[in-house]
Tab-separated table of C-alpha atoms and ligand atoms in Angstrom:
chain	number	residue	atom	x	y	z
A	30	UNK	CA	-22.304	70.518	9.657
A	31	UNK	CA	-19.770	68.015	9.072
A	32	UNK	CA	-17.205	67.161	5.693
A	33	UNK	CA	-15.338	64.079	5.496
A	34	UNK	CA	-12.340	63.997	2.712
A	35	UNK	CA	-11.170	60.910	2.060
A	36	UNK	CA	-8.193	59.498	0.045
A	37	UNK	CA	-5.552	62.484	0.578
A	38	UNK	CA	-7.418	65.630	-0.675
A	39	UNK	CA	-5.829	69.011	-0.973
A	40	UNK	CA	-5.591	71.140	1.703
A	41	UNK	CA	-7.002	73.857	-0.875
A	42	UNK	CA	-10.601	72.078	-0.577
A	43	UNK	CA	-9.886	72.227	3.486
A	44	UNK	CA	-10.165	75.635	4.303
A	45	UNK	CA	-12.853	76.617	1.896
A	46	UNK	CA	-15.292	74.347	3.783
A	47	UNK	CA	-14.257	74.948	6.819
A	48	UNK	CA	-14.948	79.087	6.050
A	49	UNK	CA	-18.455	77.844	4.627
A	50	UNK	CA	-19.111	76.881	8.457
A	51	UNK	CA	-18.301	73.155	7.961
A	52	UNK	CA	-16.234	70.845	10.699
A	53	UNK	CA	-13.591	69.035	8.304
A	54	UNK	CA	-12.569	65.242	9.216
A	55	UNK	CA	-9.879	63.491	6.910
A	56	UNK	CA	-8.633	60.576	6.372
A	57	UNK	CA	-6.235	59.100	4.051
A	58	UNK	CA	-7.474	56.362	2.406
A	59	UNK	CA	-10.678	54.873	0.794
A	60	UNK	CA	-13.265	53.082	2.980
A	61	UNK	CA	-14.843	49.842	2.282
A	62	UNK	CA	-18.474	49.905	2.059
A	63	UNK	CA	-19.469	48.942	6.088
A	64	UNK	CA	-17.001	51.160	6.840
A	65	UNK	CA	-18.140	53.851	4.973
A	66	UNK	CA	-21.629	53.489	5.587
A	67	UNK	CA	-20.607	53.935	9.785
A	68	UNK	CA	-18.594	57.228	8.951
A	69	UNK	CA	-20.975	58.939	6.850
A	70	UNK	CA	-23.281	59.143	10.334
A	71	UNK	CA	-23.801	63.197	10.575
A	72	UNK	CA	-21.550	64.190	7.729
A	73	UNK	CA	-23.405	66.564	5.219
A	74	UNK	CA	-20.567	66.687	2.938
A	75	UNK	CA	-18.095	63.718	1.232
A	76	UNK	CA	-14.915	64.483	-0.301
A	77	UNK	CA	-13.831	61.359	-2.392
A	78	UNK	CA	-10.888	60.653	-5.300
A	79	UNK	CA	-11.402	57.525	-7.333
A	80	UNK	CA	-10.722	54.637	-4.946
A	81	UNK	CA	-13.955	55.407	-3.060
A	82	UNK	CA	-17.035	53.300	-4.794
A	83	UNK	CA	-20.198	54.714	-3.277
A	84	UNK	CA	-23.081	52.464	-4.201
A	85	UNK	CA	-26.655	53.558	-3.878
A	86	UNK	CA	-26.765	51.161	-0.792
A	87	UNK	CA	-24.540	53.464	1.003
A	88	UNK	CA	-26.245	56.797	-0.073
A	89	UNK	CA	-29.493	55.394	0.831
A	90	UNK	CA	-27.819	54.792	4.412
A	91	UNK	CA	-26.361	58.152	4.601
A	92	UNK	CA	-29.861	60.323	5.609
A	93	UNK	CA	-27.268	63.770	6.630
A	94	UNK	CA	-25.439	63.815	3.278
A	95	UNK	CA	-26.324	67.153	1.308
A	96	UNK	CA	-23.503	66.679	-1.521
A	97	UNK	CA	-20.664	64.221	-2.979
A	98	UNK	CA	-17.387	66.247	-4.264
A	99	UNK	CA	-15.368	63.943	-6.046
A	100	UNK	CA	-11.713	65.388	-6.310
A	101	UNK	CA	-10.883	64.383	-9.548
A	102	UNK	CA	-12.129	63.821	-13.226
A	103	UNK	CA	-14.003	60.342	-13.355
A	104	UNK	CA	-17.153	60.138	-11.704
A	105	UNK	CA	-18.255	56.660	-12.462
A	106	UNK	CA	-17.388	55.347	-8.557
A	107	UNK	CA	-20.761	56.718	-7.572
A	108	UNK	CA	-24.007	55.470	-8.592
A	109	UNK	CA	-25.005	58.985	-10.188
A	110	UNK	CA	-28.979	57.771	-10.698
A	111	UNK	CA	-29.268	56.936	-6.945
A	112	UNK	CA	-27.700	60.256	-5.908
A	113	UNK	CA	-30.154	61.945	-8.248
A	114	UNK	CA	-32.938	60.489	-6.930
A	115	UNK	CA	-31.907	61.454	-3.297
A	116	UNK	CA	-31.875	65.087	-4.321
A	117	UNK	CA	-27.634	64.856	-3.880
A	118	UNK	CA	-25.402	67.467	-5.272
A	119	UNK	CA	-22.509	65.366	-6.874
A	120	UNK	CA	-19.189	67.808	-8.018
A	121	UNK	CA	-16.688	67.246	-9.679
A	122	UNK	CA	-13.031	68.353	-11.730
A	123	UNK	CA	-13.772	68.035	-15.166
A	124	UNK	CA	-10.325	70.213	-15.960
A	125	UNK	CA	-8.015	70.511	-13.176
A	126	UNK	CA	-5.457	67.922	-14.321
A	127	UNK	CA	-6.414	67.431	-18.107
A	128	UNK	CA	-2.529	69.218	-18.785
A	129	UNK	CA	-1.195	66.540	-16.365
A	130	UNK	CA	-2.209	63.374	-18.255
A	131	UNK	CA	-1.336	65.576	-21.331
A	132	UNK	CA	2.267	65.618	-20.392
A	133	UNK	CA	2.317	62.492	-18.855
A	134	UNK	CA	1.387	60.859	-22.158
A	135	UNK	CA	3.879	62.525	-23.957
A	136	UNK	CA	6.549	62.004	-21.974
A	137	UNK	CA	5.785	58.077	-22.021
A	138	UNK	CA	5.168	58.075	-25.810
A	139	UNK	CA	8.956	59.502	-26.210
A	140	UNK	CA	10.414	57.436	-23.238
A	141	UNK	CA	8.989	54.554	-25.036
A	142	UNK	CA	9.834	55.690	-28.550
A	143	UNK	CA	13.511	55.807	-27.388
A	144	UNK	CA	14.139	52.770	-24.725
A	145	UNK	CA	14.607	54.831	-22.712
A	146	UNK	CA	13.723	52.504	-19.601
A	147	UNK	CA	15.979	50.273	-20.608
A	148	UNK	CA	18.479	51.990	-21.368
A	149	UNK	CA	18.432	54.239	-18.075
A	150	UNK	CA	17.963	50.299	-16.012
A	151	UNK	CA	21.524	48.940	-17.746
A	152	UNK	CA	22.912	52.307	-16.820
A	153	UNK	CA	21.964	51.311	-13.113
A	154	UNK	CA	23.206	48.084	-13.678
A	155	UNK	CA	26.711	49.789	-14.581
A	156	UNK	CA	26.481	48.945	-18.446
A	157	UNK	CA	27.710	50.683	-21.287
A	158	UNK	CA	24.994	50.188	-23.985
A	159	UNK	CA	25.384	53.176	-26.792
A	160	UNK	CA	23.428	51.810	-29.598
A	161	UNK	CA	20.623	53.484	-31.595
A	162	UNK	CA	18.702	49.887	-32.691
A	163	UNK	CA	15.430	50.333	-31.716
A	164	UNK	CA	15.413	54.297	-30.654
A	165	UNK	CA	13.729	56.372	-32.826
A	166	UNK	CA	12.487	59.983	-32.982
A	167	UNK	CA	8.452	60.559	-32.306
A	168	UNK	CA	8.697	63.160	-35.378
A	169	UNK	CA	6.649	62.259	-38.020
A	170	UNK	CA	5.040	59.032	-36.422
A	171	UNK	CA	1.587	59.250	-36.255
A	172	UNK	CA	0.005	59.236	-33.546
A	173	UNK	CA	-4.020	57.477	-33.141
A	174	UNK	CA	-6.001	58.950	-29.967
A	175	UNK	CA	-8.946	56.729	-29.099
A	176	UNK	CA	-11.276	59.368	-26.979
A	177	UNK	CA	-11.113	63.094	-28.345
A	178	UNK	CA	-12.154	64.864	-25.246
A	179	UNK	CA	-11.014	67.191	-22.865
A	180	UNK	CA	-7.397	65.192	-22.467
A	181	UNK	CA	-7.631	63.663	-26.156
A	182	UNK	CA	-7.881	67.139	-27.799
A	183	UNK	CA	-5.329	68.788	-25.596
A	184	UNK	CA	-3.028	66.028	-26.409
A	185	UNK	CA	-3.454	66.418	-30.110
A	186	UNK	CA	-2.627	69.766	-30.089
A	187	UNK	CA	0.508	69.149	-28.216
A	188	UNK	CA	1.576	66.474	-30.160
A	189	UNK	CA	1.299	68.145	-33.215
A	190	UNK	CA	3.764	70.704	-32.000
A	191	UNK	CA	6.458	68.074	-31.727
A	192	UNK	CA	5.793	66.839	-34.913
A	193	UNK	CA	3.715	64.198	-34.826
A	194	UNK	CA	1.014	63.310	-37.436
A	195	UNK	CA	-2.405	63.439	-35.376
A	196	UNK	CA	-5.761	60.718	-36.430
A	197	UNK	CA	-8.660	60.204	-33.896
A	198	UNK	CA	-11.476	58.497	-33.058
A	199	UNK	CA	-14.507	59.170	-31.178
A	200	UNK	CA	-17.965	58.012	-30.629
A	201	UNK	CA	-19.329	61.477	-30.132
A	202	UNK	CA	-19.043	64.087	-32.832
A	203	UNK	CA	-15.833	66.339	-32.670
A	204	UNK	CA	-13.913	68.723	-33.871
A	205	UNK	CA	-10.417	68.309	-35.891
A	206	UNK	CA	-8.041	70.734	-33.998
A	207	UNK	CA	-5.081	72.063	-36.071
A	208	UNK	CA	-4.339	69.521	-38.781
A	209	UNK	CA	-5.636	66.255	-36.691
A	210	UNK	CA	-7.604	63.509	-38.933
A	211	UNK	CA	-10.587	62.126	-38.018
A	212	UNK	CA	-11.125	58.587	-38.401
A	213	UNK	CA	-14.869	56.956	-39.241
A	214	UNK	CA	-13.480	53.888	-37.088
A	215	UNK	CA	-11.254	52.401	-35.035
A	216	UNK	CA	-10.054	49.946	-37.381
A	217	UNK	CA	-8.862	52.528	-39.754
A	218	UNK	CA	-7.163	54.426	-36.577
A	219	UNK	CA	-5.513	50.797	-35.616
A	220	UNK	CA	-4.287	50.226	-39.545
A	221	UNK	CA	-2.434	54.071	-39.673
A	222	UNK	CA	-1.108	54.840	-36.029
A	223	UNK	CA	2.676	54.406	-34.700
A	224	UNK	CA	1.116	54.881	-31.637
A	225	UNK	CA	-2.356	54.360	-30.381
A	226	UNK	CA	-3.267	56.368	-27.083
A	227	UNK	CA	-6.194	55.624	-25.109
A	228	UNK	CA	-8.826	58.151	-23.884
A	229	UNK	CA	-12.072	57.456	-23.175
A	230	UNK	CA	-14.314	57.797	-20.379
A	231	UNK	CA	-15.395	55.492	-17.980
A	232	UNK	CA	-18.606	54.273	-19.271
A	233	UNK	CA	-19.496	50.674	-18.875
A	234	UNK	CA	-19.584	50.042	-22.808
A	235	UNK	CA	-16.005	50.713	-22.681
A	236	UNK	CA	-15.162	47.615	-20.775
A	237	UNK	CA	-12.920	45.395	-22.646
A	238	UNK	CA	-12.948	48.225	-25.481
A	239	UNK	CA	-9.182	46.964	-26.223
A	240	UNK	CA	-8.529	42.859	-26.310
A	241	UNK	CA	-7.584	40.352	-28.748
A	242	UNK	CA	-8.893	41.889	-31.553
A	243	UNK	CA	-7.766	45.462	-31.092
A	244	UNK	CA	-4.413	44.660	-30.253
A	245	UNK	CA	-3.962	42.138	-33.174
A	246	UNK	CA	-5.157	44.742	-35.611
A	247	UNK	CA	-2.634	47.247	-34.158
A	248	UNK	CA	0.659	47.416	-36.625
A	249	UNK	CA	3.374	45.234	-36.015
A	250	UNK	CA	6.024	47.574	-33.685
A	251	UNK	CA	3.558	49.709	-32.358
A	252	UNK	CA	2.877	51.043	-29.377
A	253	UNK	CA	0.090	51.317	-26.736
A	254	UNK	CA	-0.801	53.508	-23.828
A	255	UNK	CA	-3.498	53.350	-21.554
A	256	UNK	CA	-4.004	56.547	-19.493
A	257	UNK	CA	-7.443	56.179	-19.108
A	258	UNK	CA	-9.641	53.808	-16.968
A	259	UNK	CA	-8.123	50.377	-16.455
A	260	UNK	CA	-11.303	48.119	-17.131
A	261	UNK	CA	-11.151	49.336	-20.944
A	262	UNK	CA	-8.119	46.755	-21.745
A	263	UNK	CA	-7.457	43.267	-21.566
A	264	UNK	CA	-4.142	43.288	-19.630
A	265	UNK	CA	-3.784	39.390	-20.714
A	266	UNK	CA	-4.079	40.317	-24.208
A	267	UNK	CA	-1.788	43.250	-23.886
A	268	UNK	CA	0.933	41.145	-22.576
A	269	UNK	CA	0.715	38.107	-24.844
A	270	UNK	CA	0.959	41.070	-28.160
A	271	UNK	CA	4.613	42.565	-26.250
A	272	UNK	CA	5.433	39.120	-25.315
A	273	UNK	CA	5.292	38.227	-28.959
A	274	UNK	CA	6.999	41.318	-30.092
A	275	UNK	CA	3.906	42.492	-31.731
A	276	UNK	CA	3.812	45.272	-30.097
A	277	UNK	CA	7.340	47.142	-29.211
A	278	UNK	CA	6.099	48.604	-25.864
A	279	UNK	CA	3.227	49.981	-23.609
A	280	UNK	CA	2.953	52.319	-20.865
A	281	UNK	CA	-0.173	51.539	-18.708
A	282	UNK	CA	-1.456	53.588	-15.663
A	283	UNK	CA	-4.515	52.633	-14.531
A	284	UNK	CA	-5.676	49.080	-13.546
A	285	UNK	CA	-8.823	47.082	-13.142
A	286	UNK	CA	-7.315	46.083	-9.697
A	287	UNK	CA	-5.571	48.778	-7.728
A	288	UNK	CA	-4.478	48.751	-4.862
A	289	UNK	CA	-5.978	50.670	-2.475
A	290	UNK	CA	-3.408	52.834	-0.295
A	291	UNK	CA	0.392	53.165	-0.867
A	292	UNK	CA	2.558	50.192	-0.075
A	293	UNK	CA	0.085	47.556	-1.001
A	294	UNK	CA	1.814	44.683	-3.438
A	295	UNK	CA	0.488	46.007	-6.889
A	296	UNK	CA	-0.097	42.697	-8.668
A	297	UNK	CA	-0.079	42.789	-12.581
A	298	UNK	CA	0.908	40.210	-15.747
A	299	UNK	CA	2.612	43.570	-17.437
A	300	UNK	CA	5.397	43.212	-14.548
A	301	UNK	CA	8.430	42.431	-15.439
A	302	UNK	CA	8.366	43.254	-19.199
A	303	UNK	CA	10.791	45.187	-20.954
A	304	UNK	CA	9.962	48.600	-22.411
A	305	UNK	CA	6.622	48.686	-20.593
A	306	UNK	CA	6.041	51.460	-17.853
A	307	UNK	CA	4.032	50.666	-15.131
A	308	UNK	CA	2.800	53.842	-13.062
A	309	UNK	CA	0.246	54.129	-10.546
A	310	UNK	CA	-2.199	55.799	-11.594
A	311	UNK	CA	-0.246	59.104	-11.381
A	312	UNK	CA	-1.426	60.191	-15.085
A	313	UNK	CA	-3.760	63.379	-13.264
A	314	UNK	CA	-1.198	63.225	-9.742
A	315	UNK	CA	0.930	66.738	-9.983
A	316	UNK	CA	1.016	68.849	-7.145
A	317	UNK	CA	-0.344	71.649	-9.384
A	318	UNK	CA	-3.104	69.539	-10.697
A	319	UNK	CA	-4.129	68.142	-7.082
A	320	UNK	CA	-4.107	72.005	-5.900
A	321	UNK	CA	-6.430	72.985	-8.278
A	322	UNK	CA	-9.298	70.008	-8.270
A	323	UNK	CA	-8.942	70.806	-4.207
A	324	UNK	CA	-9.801	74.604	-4.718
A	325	UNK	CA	-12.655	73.954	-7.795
A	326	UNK	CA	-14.280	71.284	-6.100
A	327	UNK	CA	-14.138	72.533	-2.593
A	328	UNK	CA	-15.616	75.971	-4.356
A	329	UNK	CA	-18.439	73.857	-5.373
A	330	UNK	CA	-19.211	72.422	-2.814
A	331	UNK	CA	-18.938	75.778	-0.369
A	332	UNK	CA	-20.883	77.678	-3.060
A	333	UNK	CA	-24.036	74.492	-2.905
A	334	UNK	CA	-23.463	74.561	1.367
A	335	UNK	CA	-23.892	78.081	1.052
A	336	UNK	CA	-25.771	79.254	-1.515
A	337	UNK	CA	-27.455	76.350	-2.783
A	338	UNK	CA	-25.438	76.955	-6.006
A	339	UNK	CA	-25.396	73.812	-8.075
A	340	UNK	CA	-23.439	75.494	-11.087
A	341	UNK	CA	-21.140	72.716	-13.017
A	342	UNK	CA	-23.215	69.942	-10.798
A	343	UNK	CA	-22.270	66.661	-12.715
A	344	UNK	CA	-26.090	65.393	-11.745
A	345	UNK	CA	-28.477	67.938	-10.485
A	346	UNK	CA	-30.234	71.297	-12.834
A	347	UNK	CA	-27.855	73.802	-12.502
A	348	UNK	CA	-28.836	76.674	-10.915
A	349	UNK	CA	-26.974	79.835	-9.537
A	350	UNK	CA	-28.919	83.165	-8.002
A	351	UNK	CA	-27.172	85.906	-6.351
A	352	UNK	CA	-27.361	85.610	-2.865
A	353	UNK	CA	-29.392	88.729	-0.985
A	354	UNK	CA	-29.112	90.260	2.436
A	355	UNK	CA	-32.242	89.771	4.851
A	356	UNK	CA	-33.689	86.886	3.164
A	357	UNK	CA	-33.655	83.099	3.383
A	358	UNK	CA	-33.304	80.999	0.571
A	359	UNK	CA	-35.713	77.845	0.051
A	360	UNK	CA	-33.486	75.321	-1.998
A	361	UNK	CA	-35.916	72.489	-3.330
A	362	UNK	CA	-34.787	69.646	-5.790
A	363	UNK	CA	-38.267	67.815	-7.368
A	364	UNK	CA	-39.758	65.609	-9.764
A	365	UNK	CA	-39.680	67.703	-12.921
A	366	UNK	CA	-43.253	67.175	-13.680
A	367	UNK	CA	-45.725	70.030	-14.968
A	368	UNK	CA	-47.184	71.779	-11.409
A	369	UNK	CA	-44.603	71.982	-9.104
A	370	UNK	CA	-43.337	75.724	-9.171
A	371	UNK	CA	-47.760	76.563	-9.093
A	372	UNK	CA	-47.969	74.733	-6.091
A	373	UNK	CA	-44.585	75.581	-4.445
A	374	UNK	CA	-46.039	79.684	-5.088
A	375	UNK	CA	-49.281	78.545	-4.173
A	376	UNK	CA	-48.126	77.714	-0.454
A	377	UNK	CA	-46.144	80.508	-0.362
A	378	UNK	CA	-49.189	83.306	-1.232
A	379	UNK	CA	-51.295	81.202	1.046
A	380	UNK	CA	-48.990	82.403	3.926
A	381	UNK	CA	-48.188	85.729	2.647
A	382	UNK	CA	-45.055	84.976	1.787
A	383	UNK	CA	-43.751	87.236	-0.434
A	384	UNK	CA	-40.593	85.775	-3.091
A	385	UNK	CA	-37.923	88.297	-3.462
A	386	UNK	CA	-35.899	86.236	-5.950
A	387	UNK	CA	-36.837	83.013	-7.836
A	388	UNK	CA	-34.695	80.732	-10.107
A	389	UNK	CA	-35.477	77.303	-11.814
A	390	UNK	CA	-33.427	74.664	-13.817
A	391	UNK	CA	-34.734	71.272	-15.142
A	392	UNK	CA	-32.397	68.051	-16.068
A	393	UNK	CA	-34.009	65.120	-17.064
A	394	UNK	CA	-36.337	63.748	-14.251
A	395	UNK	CA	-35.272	66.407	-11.587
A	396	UNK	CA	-35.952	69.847	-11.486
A	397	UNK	CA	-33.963	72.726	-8.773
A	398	UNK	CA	-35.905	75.784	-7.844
A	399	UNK	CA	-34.184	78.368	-5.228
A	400	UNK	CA	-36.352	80.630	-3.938
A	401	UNK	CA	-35.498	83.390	-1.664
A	402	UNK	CA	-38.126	84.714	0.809
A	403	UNK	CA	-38.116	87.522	3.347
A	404	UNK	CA	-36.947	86.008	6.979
A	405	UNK	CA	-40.955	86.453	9.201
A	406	UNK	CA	-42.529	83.091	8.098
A	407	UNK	CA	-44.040	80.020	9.595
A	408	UNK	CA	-42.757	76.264	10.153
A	409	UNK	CA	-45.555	75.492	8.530
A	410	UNK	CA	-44.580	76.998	5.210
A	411	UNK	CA	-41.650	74.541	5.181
A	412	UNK	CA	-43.464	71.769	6.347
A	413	UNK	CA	-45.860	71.719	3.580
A	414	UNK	CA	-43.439	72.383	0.740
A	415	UNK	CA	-41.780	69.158	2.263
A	416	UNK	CA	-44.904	67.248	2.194
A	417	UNK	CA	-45.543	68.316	-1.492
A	418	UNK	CA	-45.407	64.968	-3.377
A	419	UNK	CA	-42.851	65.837	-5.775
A	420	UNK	CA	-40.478	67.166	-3.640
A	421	UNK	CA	-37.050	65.017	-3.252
A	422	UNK	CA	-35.406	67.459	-0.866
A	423	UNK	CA	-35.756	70.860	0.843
A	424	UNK	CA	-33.395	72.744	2.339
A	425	UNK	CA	-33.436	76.407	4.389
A	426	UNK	CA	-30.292	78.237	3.753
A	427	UNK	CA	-30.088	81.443	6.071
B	624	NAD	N1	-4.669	58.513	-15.357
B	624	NAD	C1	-5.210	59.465	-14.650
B	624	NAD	O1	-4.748	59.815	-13.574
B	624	NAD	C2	-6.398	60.171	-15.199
B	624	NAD	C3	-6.589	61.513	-14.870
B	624	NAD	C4	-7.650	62.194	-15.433
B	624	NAD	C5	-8.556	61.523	-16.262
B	624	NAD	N2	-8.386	60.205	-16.521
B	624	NAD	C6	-9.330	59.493	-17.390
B	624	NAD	O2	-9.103	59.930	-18.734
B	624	NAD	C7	-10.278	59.702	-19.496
B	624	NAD	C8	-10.547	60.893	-20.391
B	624	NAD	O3	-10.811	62.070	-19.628
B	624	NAD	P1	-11.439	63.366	-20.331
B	624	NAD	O4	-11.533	64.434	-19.327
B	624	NAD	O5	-10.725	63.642	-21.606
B	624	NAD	O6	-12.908	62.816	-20.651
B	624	NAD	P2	-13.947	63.380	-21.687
B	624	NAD	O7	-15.281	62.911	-21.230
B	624	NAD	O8	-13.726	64.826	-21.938
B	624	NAD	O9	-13.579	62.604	-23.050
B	624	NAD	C9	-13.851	61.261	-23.292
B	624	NAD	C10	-14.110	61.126	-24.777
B	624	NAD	O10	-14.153	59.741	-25.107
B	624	NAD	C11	-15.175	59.549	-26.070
B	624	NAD	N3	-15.539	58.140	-26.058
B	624	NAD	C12	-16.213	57.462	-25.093
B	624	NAD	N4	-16.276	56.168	-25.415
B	624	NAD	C13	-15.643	56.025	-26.605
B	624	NAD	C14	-15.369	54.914	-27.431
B	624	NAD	N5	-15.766	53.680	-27.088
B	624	NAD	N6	-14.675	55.126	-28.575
B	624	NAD	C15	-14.275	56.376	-28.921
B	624	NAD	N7	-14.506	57.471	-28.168
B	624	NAD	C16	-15.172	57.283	-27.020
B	624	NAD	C17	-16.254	60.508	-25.634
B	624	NAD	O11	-17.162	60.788	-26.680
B	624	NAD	C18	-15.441	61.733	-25.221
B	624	NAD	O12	-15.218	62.612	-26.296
B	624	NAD	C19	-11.386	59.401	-18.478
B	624	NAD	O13	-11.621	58.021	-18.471
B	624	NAD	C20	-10.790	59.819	-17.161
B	624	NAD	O14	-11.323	59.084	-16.095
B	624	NAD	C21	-7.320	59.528	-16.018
């Protein structure tokens, strides 16, 4: 079996496939969609990052692929339903770099707080500037994180250590950590926060979640970061509000047009502005956090190659059974409809196949059974369970 890792993945995620019996290709970028389409020809296993969009038009033409990891947070580059339906494992790092954007965002919020930028580009330009107009300390200012997930709660609690007064806002119900406020909406997080942080997920409600509006009901001197997913802002908007000194300054990481590999012009109306950082898309880029989405998504993806273990799939039931000696495990995703484990036993007993070990999990439409079996049975056992109508996939793991 062949694994292709695209877009610069950890080593980490290299040899943990290759000592699950998989031939490892990489290459360093993302591929356009023809391109992609040719290279997943005999590769059971993709290794992606975020540049990567795989559309169900290149999943339908990729008949060898068993699983999707994608080596980072975001998953909403692949069309999730079409993978589903196709009985493919998707994986992904819900954790790995969560601390990363943490610090990242709090580094920017004081950089910004304090000119820093500026102050550190007239140093370069051999300029003398000691002057305390405009620097202030974060202590005290209050801080308004749109998004209180994994990276919006860690970042509250961290904030709150420096000193900073903590509100929120979130669609989904969530708990307060330490002495963080929850807000009923985002207007009253807009009308109370210093600093407004953004971050939410990737859904496509959030596009254009921050434009005229939003920006214009931010407080005059404020300041915005986007950390996030770069389709949630209006960068137009953003820049007429610091043009206009409505907003003091912005640090903004990800972009609705990226470029795809290093050294590629980065085109953006934020260039060029003073006390605005620009990064690319570094928020979740350390060298610890890349080490660690390589080892927890290439252990996901060796433990489903292996074992059929789908355990923290992002799409499929999530199953995990102890693997046995002398058996071989039957690994069938189906239509979760009322039936299918009857007939799937019923083939089995009809060819005296006994089941040593049996596990199911359900999710929505699909459903995941493995089934492990002792190693004397027919082709015909397999064939059958494949011709079942509800089956979407089945694999023989020895
Ligand atoms: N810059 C980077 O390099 C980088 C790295 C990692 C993650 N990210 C991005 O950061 C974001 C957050 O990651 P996470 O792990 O904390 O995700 P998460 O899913 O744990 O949290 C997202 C939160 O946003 C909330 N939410 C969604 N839409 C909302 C809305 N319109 N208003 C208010 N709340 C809303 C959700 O209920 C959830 O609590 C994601 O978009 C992810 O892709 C960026």
């Amino acid at each position: 079996m062949k694994a292709l890792l695209l877009e610069k993945i950890h080593p980490a995620a290299v040899g943990l496939l290759e000592d699950a019996g998989l031939e490892v290709v990489q290459r360093p970028s993302a591929l356009e969609e023809e391109d992609l389409t040719a290279a997943l020809s005999g590769v059971a296993v993709l290794g992606i990052r975020s540049k990567t969009r795989l559309s169900a038009a290149v999943l339908a033409a990729a008949p060898d692929l068993l699983a999707v990891g994608a080596f980072c947070i975001g998953t909403d580059q692949i069309d999730l339903p079409a993978a589903s339906a196709l009985g493919l494992a998707v994986f992904n790092a819900p954790y790995s770099n969560t601390r990363s954007v943490v610090e990242l965002t709090l580094a920017e919020i004081i950089a910004l707080t304090r000119r820093l930028t500026e102050k550190d580009r007239t140093m370069h330009a051999g300029t003398w500037d000691k002057s305390a107009a405009g620097a202030h300390e974060v202590r005290g200012r209050t801080l308004g994180i749109v998004g209180y997930g994994n990276i919006g709660a860690q970042l509250s609690v961290v904030s709150e250590a420096l000193g900073m007064r903590v509100v929120f806002y979130d669609t989904a119900d969530k708990l307060a950590l330490g002495n963080a406020r929850r807000c009923v909406s985002l207007d009253e997080l807009l009308e109370v926060s210093d600093v407004v942080s953004l971050h939410v997920d990737g859904r496509p409600s959030n596009s254009s979640l921050f434009g005229e509006k939003e920006f214009s009901q931010m407080r005059p001197g404020s300041l915005f970061l986007n950390l996030c997913r770069g389709f949630v802002i209006d960068h137009d908007a953003l820049r007429r509000h610091l043009v206009s000194g409505h907003l003091a300054g912005a640090a903004v990481d990800v972009f609705p047009d990226e470029p795809r590999s290093a050294g590629e012009e980065f085109a953006s109306v934020l260039r060029g502005l003073p006390n605005v950082i620009l990064t690319p898309h570094i928020g979740g880029s350390t060298e610890e956090a890349q080490a660690d989405i390589g080892t927890f998504v290439g252990t996901k993806l060796a433990d489903f190659i292996s074992h059929g273990s789908t355990s923290l799939s992002v799409n499929l039931p999530q199953v995990s059974l102890q693997p046995a000696d002398g058996s071989h495990r039957l690994a069938h995703v189906h239509s979760n409809i009322p039936g299918v484990m009857a007939e799937i036993n019923s083939v089995l007993a009809a060819h005296d196949v006994n089941v040593e070990a049996q596990l199911l999990g359900t999710r929505g439409e699909l459903g995941y059974v493995l089934t492990d079996i002792g190693v004397d049975y027919s082709d015909e056992v397999v064939q059958q369970l494949r011709a079942m109508t509800p089956t979407v996939r089945l694999r023989v793991l020895s």
